[in-house]
PDB file of C-alpha atoms in Angstrom:
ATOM      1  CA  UNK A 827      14.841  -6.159   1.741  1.00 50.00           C
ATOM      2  CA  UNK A 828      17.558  -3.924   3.178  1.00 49.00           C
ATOM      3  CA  UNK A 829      16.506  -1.405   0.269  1.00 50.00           C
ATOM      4  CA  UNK A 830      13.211  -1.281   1.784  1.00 51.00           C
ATOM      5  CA  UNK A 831      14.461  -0.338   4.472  1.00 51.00           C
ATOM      6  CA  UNK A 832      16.325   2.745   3.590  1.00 50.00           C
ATOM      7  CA  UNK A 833      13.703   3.971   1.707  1.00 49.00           C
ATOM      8  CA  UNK A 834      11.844   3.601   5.180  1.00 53.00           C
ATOM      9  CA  UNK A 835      14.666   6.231   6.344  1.00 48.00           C
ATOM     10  CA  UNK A 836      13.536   8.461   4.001  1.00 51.00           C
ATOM     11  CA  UNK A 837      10.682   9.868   6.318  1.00 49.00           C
ATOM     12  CA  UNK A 838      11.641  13.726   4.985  1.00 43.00           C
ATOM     13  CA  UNK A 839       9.501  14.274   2.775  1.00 49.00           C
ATOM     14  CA  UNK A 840       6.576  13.645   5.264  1.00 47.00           C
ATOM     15  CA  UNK A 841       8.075  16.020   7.997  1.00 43.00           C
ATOM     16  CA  UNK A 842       7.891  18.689   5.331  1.00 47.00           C
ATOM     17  CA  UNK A 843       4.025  17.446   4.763  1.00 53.00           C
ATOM     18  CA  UNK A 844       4.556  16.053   1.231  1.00 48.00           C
ATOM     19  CA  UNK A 845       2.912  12.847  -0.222  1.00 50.00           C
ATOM     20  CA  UNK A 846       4.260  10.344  -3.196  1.00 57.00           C
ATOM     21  CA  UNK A 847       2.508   8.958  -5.696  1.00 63.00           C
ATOM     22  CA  UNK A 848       3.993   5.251  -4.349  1.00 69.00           C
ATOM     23  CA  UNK A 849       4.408   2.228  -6.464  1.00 67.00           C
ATOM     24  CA  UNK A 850       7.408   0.378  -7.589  1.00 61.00           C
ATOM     25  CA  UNK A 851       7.188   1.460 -11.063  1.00 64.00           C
ATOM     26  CA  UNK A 852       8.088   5.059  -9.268  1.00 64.00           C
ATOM     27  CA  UNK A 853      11.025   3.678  -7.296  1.00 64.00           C
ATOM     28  CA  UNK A 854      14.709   3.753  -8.392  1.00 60.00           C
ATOM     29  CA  UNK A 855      17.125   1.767  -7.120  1.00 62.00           C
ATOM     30  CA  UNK A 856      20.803   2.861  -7.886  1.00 63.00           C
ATOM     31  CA  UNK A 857      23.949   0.225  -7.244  1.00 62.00           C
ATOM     32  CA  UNK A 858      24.445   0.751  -3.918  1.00 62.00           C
ATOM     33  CA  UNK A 859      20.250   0.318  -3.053  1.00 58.00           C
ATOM     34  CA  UNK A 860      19.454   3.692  -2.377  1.00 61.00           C
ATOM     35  CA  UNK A 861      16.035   4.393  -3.652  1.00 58.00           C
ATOM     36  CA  UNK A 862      14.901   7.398  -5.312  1.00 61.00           C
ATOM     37  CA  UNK A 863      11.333   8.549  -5.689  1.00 62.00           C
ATOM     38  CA  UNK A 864      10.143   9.451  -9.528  1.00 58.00           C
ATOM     39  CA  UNK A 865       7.113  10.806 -10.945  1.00 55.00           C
ATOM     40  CA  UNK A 866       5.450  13.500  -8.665  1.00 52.00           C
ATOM     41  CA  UNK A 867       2.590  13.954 -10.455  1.00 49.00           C
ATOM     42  CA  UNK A 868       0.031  12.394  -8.088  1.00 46.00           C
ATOM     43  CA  UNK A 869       1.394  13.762  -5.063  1.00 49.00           C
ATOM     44  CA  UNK A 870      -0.390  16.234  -2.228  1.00 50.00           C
ATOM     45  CA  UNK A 871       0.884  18.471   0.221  1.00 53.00           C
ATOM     46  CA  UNK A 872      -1.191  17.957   3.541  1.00 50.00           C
ATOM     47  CA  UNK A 873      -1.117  19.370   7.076  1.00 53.00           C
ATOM     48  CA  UNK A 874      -3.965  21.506   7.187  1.00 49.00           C
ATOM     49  CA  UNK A 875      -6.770  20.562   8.942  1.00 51.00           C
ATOM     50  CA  UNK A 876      -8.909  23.411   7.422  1.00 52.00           C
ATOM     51  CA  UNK A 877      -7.991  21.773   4.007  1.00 53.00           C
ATOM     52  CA  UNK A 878      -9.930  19.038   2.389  1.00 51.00           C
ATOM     53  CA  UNK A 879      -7.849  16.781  -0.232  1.00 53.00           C
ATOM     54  CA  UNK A 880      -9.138  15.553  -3.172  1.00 55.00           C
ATOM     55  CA  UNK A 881      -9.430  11.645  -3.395  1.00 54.00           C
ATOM     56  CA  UNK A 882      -7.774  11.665  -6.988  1.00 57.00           C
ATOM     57  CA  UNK A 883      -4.227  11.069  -6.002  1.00 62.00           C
ATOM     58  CA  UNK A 884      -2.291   7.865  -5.514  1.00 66.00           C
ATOM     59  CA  UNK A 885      -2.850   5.544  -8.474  1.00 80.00           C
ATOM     60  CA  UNK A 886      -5.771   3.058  -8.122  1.00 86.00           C
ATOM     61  CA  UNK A 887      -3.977  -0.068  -7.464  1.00 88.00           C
ATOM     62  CA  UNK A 888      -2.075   1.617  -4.555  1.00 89.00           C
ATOM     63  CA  UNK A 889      -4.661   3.896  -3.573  1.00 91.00           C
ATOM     64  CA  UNK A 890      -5.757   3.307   0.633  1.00 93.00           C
ATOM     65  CA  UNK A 891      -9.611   2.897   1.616  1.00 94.00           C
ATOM     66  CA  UNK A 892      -9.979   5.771   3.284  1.00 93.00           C
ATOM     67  CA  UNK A 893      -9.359   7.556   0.685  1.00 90.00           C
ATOM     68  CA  UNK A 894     -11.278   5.078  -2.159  1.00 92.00           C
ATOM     69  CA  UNK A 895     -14.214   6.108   0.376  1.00 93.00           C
ATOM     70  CA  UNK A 896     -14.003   9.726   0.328  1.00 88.00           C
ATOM     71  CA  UNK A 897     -11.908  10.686   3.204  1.00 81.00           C
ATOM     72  CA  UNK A 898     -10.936  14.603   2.194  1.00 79.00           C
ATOM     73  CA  UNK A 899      -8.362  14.839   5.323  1.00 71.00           C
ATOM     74  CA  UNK A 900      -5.633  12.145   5.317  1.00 73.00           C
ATOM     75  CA  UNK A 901      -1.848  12.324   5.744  1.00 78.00           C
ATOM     76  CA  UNK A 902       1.422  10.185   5.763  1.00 81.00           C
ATOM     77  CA  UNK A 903      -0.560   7.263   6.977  1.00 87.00           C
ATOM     78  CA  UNK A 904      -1.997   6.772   3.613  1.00 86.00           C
ATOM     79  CA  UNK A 905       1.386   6.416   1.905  1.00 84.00           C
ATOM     80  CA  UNK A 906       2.359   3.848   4.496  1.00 90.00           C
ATOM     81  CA  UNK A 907      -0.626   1.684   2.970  1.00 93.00           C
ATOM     82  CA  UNK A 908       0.948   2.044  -0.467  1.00 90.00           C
ATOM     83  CA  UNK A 909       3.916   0.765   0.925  1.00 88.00           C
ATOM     84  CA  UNK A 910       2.460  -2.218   2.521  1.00 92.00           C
ATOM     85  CA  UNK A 911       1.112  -2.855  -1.050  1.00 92.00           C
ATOM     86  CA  UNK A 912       4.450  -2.546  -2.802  1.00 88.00           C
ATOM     87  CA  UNK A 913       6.775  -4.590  -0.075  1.00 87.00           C
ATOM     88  CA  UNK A 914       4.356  -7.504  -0.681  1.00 91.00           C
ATOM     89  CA  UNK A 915       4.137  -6.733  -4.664  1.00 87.00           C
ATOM     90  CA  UNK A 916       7.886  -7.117  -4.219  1.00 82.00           C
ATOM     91  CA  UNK A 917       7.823 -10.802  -2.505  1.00 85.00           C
ATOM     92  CA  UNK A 918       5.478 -11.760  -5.475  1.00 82.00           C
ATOM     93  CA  UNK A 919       7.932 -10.298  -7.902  1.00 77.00           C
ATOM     94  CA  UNK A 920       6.225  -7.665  -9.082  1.00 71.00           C
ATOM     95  CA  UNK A 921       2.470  -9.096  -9.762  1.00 80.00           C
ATOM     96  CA  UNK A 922      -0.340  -6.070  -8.435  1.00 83.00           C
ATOM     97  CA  UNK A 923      -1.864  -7.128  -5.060  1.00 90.00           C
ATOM     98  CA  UNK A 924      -5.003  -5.518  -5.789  1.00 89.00           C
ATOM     99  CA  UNK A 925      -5.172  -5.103  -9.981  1.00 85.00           C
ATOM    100  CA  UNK A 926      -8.078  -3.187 -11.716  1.00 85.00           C
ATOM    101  CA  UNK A 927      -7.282  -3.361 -15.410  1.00 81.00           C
ATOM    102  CA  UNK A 928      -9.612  -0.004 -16.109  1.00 82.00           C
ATOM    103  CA  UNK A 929      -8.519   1.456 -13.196  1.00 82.00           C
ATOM    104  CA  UNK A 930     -12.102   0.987 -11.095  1.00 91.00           C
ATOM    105  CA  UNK A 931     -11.480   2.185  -7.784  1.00 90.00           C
ATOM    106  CA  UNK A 932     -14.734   0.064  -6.765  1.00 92.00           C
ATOM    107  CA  UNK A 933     -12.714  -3.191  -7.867  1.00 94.00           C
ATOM    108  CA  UNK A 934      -9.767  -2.433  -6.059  1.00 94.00           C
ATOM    109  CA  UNK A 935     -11.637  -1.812  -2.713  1.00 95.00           C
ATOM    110  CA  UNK A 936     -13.396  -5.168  -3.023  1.00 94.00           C
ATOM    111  CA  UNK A 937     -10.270  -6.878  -3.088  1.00 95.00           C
ATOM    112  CA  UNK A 938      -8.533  -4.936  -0.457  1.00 96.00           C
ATOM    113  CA  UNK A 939     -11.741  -6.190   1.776  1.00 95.00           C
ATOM    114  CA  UNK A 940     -11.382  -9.782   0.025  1.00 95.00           C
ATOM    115  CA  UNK A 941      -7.984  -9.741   1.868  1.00 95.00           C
ATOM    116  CA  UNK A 942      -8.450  -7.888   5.286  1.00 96.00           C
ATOM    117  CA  UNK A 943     -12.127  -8.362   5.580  1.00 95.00           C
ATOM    118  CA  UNK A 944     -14.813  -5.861   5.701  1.00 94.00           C
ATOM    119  CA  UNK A 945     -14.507  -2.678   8.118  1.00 94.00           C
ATOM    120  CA  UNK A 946     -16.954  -1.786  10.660  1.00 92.00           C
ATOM    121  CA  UNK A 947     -16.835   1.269  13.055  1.00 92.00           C
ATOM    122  CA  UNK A 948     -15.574  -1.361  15.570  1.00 92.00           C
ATOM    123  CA  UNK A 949     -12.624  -2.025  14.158  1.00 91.00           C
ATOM    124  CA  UNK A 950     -12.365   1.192  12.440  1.00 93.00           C
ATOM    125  CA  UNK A 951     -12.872   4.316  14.159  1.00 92.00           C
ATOM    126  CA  UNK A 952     -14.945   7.019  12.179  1.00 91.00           C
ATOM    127  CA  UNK A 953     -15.687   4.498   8.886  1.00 93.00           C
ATOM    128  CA  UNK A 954     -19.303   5.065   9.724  1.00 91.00           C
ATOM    129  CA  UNK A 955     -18.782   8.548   8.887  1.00 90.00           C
ATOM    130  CA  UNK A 956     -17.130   8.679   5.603  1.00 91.00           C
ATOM    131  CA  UNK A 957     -18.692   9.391   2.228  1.00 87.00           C
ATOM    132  CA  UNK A 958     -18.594   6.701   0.211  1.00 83.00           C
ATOM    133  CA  UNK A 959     -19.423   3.981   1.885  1.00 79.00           C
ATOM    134  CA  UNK A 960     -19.995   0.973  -0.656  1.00 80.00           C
ATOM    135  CA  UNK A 961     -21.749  -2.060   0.346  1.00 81.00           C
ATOM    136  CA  UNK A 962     -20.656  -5.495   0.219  1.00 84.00           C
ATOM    137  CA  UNK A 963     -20.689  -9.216   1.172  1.00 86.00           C
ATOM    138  CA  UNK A 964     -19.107  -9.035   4.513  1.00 90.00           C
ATOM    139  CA  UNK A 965     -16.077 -11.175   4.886  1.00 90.00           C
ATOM    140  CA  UNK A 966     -13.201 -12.081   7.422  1.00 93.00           C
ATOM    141  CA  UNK A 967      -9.652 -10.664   7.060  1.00 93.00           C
ATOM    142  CA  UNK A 968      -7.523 -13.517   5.541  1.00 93.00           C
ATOM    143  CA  UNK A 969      -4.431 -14.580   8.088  1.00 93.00           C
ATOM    144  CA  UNK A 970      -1.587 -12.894   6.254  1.00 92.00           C
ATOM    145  CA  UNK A 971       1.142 -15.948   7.196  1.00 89.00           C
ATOM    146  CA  UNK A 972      -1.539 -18.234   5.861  1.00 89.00           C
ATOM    147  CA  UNK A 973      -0.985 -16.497   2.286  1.00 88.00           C
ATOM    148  CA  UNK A 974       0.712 -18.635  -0.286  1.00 87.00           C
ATOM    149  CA  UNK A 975       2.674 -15.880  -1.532  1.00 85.00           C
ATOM    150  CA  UNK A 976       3.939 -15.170   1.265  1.00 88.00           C
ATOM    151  CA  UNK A 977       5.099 -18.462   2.502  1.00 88.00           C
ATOM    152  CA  UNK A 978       8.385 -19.070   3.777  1.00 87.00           C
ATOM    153  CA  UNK A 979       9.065 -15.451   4.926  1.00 88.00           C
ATOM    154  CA  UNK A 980       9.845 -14.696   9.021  1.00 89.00           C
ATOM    155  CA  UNK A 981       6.668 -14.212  11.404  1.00 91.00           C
ATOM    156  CA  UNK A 982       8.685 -10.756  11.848  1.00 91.00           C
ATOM    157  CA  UNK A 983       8.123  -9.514   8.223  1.00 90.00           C
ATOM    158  CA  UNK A 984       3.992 -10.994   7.889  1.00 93.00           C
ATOM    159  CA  UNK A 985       4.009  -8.542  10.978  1.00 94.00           C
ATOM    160  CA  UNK A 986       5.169  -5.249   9.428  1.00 92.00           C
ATOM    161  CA  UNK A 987       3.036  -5.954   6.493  1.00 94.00           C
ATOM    162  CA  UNK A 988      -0.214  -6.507   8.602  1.00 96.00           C
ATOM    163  CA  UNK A 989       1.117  -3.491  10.472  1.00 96.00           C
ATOM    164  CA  UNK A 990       0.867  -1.370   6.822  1.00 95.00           C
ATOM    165  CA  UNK A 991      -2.227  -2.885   6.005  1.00 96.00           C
ATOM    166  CA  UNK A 992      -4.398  -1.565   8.502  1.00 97.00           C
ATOM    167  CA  UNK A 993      -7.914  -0.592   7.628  1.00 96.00           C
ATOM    168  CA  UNK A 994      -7.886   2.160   9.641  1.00 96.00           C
ATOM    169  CA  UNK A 995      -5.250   4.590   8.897  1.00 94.00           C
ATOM    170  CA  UNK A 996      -4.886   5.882  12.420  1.00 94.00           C
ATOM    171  CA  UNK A 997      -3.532   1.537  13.248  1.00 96.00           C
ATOM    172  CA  UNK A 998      -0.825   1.980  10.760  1.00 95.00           C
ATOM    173  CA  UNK A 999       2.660   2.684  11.814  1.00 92.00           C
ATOM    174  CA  UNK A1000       4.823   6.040  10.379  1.00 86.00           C
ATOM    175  CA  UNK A1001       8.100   5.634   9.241  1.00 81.00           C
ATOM    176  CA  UNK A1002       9.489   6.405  12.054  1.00 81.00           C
ATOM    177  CA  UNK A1003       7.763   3.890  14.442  1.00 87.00           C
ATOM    178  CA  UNK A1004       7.961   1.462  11.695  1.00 83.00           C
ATOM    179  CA  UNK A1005      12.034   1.680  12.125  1.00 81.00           C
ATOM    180  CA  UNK A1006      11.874   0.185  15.948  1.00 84.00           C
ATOM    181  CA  UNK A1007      10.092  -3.007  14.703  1.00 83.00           C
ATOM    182  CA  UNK A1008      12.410  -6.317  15.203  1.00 86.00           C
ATOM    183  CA  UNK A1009      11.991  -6.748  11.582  1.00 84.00           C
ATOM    184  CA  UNK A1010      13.733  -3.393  10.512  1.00 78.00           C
ATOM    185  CA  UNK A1011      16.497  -3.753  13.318  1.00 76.00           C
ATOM    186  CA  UNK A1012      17.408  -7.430  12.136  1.00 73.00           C
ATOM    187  CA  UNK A1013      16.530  -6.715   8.446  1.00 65.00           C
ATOM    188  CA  UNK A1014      18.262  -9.910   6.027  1.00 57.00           C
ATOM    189  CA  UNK A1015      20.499  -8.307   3.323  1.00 55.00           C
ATOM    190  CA  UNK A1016      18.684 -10.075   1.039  1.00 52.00           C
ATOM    191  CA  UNK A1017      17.887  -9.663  -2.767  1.00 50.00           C
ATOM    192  CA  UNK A1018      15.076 -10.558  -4.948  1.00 50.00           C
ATOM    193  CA  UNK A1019      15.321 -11.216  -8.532  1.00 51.00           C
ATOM    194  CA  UNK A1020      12.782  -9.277  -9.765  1.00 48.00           C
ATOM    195  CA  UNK A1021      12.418 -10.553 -13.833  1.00 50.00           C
ATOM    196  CA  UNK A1022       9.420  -9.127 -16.072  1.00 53.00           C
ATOM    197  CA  UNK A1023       6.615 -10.468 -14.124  1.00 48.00           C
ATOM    198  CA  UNK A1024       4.671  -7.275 -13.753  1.00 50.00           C
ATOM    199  CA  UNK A1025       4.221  -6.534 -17.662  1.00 52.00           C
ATOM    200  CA  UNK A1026       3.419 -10.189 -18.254  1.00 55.00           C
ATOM    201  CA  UNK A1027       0.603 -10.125 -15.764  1.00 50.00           C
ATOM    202  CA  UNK A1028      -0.662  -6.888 -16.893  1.00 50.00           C
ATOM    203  CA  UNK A1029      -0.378  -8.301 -20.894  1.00 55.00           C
ATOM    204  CA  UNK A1030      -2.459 -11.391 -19.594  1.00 55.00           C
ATOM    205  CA  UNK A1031      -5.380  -9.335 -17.721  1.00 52.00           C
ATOM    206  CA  UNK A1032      -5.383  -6.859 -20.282  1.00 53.00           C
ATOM    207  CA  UNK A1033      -6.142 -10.004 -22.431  1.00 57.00           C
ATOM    208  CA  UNK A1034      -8.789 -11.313 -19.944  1.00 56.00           C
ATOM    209  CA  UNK A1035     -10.707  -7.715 -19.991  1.00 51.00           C
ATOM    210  CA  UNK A1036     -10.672  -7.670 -23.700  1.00 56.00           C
ATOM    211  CA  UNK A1037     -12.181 -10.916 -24.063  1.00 57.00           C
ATOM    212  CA  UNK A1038     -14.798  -9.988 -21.796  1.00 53.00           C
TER     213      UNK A1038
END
């Protein structure tokens, strides 16, 4: 986890107003855990507000709401959602937290929902006004330390991830801030052995879709 959190440190890119393309597939880890940052080809500038972003960066898997729903102004908050996603695709060894096998944006935002419930303009602060709003069964937002995957792990750690999580961007943490949390100050030089899990699991959904 200790790698995680030097790639945390790496906050530059975002005070020159640069975006990744984040996943762990785009993550290299030399032998003394400093990460480096592949594959650019998804990335945005942002910072100005008289600017409206396209929605077709990130890819799908990793891609925040705000954005699945249309948001044309967003910023570093959005990558900190794509980091939420890959810390916990980490602790499940490299599985996809929210998997569309064709790459349906629409599938991917019902599972992000299946997991932290359905947004409102209560709980999310201008959602009423986006785009692309997409209708569906409301739901409750699952209790993250109640997660199977993700028992076993410190009350400290469920908290940064519900932290990067947030619905609404504007609730997440930036690297920075992120940094002061207990979790980051006390972080466990721990290692996970990270075997093939992720191409098995995307060999046995391909599988699934095809059979379809």
């Amino acid at each position: 986890m200790r790698n995680m959190q030097k790639y945390v440190h790496q906050d530059k890119e975002h005070m020159q107003k640069f975006m990744h393309d984040i996943k762990w597939e785009n993550l290299l880890i030399d032998k003394d855990g400093n990460i480096v940052i592949t594959d650019f080809g998804l990335s945005r500038e942002f910072g100005s507000p008289e600017r409206a972003l396209t929605a077709n960066t990130y890819t799908v898997n990793y891609r925040p709401p705000e954005i699945i729903l249309g948001s044309t102004q967003y910023g570093p908050k959005s990558d900190m959602w794509a980091l939420g996603v890959v810390f916990i695709e980490i602790l499940m060894k490299l599985q996809y937290l929210f998997f569309s096998i064709n790459g349906n944006s629409t599938e991917v935002l019902q599972k992000i929902y299946a997991l932290r419930g359905t947004p409102s303009p209560d709980i999310w602060e201008g959602y009423d006004k986006l785009p692309w709003k997409i209708e569906f069964t409301e739901c409750n937002a699952k209790n993250l330390s109640k997660l199977s995957i993700l028992q076993g792990y410190s009350q400290d750690l469920i908290d940064v991830l519900d932290a990067l999580l947030q619905l609404d961007p504007n609730k997440r943490p930036n690297a920075s801030e992120l940094l002061d949390w207990k979790y980051f100050k006390e972080c466990p030089n721990e290692s996970i052995q990270l075997n093939n899990f992720a191409k098995q699991y995307y060999q046995e959904e391909m599988l699934k879709y095809r059979l379809q």
